[in-house]
mmCIF file of N, CA, C and O in Angstrom:
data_model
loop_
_atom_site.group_PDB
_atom_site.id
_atom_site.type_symbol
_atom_site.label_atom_id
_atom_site.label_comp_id
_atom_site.label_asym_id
_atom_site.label_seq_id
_atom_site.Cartn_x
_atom_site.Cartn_y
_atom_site.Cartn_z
ATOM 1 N N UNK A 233 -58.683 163.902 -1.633
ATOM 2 C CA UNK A 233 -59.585 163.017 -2.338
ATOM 3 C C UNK A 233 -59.981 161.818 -1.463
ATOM 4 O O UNK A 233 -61.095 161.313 -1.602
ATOM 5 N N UNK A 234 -58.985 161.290 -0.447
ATOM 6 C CA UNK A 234 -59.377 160.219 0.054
ATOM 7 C C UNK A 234 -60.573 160.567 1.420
ATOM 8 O O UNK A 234 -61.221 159.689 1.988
ATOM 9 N N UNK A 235 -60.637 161.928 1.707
ATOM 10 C CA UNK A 235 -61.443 162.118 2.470
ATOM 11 C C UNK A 235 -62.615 162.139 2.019
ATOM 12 O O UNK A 235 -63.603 162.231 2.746
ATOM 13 N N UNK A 236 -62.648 162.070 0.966
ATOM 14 C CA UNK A 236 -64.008 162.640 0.158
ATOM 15 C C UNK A 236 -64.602 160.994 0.151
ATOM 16 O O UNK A 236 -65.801 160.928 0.420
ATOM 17 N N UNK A 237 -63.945 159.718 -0.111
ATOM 18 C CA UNK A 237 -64.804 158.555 0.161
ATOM 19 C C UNK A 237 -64.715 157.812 1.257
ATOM 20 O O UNK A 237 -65.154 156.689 1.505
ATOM 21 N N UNK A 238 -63.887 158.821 2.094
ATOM 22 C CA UNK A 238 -63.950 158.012 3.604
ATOM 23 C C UNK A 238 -65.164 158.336 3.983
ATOM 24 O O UNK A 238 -65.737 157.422 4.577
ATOM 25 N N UNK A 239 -65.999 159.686 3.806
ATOM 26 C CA UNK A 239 -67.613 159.437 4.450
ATOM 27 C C UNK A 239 -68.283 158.645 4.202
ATOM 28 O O UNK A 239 -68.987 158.059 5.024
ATOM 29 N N UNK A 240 -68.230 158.374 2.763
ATOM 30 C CA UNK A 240 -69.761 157.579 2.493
ATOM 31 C C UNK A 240 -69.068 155.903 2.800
ATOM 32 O O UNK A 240 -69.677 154.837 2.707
ATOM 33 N N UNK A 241 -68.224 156.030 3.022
ATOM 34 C CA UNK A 241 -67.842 154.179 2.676
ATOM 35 C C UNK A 241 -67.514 154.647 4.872
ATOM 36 O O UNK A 241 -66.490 154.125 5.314
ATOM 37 N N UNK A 242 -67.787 154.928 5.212
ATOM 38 C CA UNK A 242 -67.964 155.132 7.434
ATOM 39 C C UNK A 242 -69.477 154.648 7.406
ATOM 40 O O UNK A 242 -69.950 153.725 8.070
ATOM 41 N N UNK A 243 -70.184 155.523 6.430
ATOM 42 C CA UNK A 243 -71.439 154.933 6.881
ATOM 43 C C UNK A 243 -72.346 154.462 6.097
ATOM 44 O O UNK A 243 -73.541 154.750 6.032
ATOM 45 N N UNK A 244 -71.638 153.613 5.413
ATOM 46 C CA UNK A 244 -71.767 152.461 4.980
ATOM 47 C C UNK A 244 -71.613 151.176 5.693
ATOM 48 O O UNK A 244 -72.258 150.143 5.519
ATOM 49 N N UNK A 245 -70.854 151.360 6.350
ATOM 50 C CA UNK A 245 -70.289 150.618 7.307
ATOM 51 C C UNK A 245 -71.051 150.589 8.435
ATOM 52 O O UNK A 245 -71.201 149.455 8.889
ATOM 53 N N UNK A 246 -71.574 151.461 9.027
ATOM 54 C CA UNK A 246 -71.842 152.277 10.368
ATOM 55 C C UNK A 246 -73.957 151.472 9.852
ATOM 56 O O UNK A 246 -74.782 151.015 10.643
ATOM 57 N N UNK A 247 -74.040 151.581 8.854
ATOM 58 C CA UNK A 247 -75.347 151.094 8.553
ATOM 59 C C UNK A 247 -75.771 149.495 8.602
ATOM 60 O O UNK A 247 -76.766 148.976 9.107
ATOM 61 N N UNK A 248 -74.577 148.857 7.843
ATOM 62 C CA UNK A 248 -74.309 147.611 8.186
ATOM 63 C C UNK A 248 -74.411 147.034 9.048
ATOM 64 O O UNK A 248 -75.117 146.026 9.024
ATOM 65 N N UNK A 249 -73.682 147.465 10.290
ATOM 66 C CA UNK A 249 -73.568 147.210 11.277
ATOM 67 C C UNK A 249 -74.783 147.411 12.168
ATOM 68 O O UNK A 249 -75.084 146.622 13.064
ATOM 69 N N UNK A 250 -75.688 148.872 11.773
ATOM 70 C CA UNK A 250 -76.769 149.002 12.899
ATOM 71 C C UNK A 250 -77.666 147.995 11.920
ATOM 72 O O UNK A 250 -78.319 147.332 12.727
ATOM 73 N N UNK A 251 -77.973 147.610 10.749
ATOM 74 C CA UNK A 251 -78.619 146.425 10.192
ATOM 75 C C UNK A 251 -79.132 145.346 10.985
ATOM 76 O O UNK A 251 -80.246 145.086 11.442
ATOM 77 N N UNK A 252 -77.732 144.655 11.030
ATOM 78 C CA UNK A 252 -77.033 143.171 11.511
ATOM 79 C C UNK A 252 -77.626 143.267 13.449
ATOM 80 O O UNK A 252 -78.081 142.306 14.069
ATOM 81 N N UNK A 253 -77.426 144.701 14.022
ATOM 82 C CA UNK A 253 -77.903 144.820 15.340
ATOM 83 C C UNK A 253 -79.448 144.645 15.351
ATOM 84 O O UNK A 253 -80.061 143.997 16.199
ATOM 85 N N UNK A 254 -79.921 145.216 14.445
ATOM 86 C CA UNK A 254 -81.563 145.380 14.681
ATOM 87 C C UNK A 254 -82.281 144.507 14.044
ATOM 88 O O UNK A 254 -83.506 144.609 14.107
ATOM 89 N N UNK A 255 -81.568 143.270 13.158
ATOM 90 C CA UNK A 255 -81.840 142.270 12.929
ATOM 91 C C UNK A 255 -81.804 140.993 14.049
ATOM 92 O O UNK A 255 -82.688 140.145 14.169
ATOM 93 N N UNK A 256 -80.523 141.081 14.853
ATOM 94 C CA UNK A 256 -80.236 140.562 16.040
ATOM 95 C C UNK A 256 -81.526 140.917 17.413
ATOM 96 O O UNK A 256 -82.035 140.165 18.244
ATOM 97 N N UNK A 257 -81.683 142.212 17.172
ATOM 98 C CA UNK A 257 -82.091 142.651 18.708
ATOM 99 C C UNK A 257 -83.495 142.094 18.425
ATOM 100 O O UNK A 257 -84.135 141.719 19.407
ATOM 101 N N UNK A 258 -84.057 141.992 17.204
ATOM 102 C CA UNK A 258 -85.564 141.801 17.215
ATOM 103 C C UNK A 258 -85.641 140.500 17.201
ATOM 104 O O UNK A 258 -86.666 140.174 17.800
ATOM 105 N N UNK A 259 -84.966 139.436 16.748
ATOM 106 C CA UNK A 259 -84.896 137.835 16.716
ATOM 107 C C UNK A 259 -84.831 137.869 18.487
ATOM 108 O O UNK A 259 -85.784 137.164 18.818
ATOM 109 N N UNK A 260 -84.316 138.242 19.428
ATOM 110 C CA UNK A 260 -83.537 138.111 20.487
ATOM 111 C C UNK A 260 -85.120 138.520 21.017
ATOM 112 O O UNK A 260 -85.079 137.910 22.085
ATOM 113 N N UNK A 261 -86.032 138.934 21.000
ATOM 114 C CA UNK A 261 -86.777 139.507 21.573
ATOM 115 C C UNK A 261 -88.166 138.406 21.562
ATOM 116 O O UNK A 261 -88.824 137.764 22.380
ATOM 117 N N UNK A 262 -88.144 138.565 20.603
ATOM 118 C CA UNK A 262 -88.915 137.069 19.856
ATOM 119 C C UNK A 262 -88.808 135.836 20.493
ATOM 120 O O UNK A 262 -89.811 135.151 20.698
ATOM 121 N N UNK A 263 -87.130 135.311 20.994
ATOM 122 C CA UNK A 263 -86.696 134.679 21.164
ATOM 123 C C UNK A 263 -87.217 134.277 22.763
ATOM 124 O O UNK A 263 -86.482 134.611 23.692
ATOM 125 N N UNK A 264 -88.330 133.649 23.013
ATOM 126 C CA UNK A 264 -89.028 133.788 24.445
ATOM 127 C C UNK A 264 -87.900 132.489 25.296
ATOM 128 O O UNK A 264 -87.188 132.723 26.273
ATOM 129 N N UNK A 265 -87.975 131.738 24.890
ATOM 130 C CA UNK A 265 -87.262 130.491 25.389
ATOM 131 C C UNK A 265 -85.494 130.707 25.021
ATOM 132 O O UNK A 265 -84.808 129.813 25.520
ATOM 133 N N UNK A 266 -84.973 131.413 24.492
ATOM 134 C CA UNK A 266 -83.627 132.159 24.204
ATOM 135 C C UNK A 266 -82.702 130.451 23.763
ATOM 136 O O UNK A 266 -81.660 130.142 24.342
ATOM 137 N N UNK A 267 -83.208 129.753 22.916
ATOM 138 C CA UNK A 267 -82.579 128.690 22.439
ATOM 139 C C UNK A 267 -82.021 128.556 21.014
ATOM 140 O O UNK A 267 -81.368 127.664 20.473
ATOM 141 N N UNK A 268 -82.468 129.669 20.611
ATOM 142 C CA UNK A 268 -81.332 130.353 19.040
ATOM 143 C C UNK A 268 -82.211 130.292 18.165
ATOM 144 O O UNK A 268 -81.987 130.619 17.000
ATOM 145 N N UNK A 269 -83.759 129.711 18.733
ATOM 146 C CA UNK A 269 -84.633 129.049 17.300
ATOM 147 C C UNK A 269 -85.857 130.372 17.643
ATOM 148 O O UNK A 269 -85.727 131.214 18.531
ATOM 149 N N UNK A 270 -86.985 130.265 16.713
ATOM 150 C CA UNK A 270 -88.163 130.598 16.595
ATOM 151 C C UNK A 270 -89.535 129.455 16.593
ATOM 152 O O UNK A 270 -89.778 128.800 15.579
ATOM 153 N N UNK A 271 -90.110 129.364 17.464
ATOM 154 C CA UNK A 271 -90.968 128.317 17.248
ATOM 155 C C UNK A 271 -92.346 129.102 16.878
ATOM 156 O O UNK A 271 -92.627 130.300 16.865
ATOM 157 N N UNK A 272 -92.966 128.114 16.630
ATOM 158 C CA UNK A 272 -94.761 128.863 15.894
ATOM 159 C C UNK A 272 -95.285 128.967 17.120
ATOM 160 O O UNK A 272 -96.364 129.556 17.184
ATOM 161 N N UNK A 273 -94.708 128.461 18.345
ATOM 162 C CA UNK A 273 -95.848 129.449 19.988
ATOM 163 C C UNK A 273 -95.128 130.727 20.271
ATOM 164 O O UNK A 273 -95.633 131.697 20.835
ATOM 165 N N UNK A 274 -94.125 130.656 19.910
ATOM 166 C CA UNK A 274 -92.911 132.089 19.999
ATOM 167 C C UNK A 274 -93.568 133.413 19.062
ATOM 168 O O UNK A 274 -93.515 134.559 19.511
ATOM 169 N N UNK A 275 -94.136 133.133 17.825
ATOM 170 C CA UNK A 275 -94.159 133.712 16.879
ATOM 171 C C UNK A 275 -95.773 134.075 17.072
ATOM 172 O O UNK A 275 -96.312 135.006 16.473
ATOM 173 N N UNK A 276 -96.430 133.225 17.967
ATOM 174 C CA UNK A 276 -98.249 133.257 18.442
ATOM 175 C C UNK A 276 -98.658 134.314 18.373
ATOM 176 O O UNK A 276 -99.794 134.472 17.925
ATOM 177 N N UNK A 277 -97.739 135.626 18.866
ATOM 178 C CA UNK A 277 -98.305 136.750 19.107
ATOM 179 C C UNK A 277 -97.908 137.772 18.709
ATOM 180 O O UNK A 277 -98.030 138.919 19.139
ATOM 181 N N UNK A 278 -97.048 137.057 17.228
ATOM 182 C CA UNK A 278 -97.263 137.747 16.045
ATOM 183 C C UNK A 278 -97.681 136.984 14.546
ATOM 184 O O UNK A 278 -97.072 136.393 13.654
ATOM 185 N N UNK A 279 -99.348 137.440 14.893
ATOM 186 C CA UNK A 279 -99.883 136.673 13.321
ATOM 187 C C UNK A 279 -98.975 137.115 11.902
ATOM 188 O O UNK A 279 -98.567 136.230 11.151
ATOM 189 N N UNK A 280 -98.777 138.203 11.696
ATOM 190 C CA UNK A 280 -98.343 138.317 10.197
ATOM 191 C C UNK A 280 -96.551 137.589 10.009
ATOM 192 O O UNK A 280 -95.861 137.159 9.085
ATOM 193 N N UNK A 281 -96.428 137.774 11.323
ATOM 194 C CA UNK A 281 -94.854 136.409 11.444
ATOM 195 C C UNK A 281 -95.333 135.249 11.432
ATOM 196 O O UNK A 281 -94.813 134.427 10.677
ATOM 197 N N UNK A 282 -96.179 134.960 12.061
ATOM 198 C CA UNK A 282 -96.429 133.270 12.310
ATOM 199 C C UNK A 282 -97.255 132.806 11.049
ATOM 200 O O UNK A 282 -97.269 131.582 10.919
ATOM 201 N N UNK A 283 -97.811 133.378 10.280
ATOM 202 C CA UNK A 283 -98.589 132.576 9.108
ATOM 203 C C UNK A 283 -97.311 132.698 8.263
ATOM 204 O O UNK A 283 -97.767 132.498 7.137
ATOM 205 N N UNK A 284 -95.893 132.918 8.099
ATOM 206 C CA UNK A 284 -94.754 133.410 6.940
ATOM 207 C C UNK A 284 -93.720 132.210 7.635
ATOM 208 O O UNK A 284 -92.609 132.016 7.141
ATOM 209 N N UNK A 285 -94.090 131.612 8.547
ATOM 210 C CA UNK A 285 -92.948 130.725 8.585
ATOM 211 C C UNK A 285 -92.736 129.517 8.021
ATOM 212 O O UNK A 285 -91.644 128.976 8.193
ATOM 213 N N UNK A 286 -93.495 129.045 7.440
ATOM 214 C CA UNK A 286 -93.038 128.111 6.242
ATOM 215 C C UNK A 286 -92.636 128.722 5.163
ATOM 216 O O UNK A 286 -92.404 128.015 4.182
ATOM 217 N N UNK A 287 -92.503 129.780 5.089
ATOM 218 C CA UNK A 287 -91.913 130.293 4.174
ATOM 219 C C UNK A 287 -90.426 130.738 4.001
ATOM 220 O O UNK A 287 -89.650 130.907 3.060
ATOM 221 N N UNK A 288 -90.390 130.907 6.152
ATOM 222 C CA UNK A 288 -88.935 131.013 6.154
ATOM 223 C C UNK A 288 -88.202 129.492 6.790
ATOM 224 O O UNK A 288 -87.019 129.237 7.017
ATOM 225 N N UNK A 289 -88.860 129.046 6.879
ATOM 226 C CA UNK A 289 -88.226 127.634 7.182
ATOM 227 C C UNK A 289 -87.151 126.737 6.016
ATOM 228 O O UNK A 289 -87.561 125.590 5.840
ATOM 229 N N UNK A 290 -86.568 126.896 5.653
ATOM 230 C CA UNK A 290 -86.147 126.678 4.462
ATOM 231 C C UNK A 290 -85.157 124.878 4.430
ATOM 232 O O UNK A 290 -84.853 124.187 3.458
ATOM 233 N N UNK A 291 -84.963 124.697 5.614
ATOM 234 C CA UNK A 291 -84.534 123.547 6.069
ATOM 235 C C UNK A 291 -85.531 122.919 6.857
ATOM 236 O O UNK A 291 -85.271 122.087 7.726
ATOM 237 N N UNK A 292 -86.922 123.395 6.499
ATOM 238 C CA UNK A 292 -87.830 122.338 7.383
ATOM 239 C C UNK A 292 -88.165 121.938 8.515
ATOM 240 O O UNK A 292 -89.165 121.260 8.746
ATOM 241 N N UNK A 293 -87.242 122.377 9.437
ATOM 242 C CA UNK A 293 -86.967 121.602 10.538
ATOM 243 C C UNK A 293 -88.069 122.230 11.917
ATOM 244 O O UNK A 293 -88.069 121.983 13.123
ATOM 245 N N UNK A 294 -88.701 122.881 11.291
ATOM 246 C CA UNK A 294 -90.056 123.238 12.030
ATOM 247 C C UNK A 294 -89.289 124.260 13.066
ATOM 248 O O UNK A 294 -89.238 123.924 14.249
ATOM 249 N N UNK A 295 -88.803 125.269 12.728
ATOM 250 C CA UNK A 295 -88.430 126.289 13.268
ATOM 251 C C UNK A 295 -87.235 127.575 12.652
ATOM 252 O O UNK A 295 -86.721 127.309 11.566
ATOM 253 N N UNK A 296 -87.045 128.187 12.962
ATOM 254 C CA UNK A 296 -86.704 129.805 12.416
ATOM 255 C C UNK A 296 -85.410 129.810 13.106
ATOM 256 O O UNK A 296 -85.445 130.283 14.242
ATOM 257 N N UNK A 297 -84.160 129.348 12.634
ATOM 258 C CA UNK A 297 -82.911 130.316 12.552
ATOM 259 C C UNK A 297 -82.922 131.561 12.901
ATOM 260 O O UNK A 297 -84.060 131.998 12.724
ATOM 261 N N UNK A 298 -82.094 132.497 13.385
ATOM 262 C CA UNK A 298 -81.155 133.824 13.503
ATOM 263 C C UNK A 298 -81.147 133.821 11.866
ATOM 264 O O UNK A 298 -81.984 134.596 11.403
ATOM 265 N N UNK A 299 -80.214 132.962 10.692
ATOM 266 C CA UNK A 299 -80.530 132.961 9.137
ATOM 267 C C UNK A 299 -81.098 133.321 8.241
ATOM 268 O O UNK A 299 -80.839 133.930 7.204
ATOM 269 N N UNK A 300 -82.448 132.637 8.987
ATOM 270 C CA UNK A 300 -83.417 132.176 8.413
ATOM 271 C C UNK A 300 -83.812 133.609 8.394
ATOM 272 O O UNK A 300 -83.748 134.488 7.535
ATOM 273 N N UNK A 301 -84.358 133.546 9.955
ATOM 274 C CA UNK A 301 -85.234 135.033 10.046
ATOM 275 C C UNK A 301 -84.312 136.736 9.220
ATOM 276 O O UNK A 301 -84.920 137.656 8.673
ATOM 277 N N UNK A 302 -82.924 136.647 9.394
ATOM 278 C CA UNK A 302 -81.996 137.300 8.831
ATOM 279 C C UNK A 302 -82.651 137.255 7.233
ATOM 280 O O UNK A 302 -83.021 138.347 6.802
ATOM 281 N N UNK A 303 -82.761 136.465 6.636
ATOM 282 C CA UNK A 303 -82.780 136.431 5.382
ATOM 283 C C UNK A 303 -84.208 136.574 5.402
ATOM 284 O O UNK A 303 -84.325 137.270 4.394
ATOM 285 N N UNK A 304 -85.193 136.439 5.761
ATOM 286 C CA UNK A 304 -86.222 136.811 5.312
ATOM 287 C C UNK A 304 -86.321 138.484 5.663
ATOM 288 O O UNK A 304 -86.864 139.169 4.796
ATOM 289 N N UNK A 305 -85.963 138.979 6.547
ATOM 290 C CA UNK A 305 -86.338 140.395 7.063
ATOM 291 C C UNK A 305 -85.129 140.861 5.650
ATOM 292 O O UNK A 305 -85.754 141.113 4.619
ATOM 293 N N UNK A 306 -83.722 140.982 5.512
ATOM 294 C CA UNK A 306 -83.689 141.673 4.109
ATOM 295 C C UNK A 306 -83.763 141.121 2.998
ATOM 296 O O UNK A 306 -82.841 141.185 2.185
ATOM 297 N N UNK A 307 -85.069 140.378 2.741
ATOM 298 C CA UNK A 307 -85.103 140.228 1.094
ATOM 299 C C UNK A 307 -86.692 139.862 1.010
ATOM 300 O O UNK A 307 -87.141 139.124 0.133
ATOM 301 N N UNK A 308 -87.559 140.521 2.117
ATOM 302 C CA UNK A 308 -88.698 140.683 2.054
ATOM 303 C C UNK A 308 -89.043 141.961 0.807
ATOM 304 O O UNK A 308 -88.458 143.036 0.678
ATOM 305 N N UNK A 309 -90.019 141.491 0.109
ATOM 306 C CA UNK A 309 -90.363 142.332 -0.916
ATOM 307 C C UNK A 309 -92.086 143.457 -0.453
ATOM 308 O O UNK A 309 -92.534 144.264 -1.267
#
């Protein structure tokens, strides 16, 4: 029996994890100046990102978190 929910709860896990990577790898890419943030010249040459960042700015501070951007990519509707 215990084998029977060791699959689905491996890749469960195994999904999580490639999540959290491909959430990482695409901020990181973005990331032209590699200073942990997103700025609106970073984001220039992507319009449908760069008109959404006041939206993910959520502390104002005129730039995009690893968080920030995290939380907007899973709980985009």
């Amino acid at each position: 029996m215990r084998i029977f929910w060791l699959a689905p709860c491996t890749l469960i896990t195994i999904s999580f994890n490639s999540l959290a990577l491909d959430v990482k790898q695409r901020f990181d890419h973005l990331d032209k100046d590699k200073n942990g943030f997103l700025s609106e010249q970073e984001l220039s040459s992507q319009p449908h990102l760069q008109k959404r960042i006041a939206q993910w700015d959520t502390d104002k501070d005129q730039q995009i978190s690893l968080l920030e951007f995290k939380h907007y990519l899973t709980n985009k509707s």
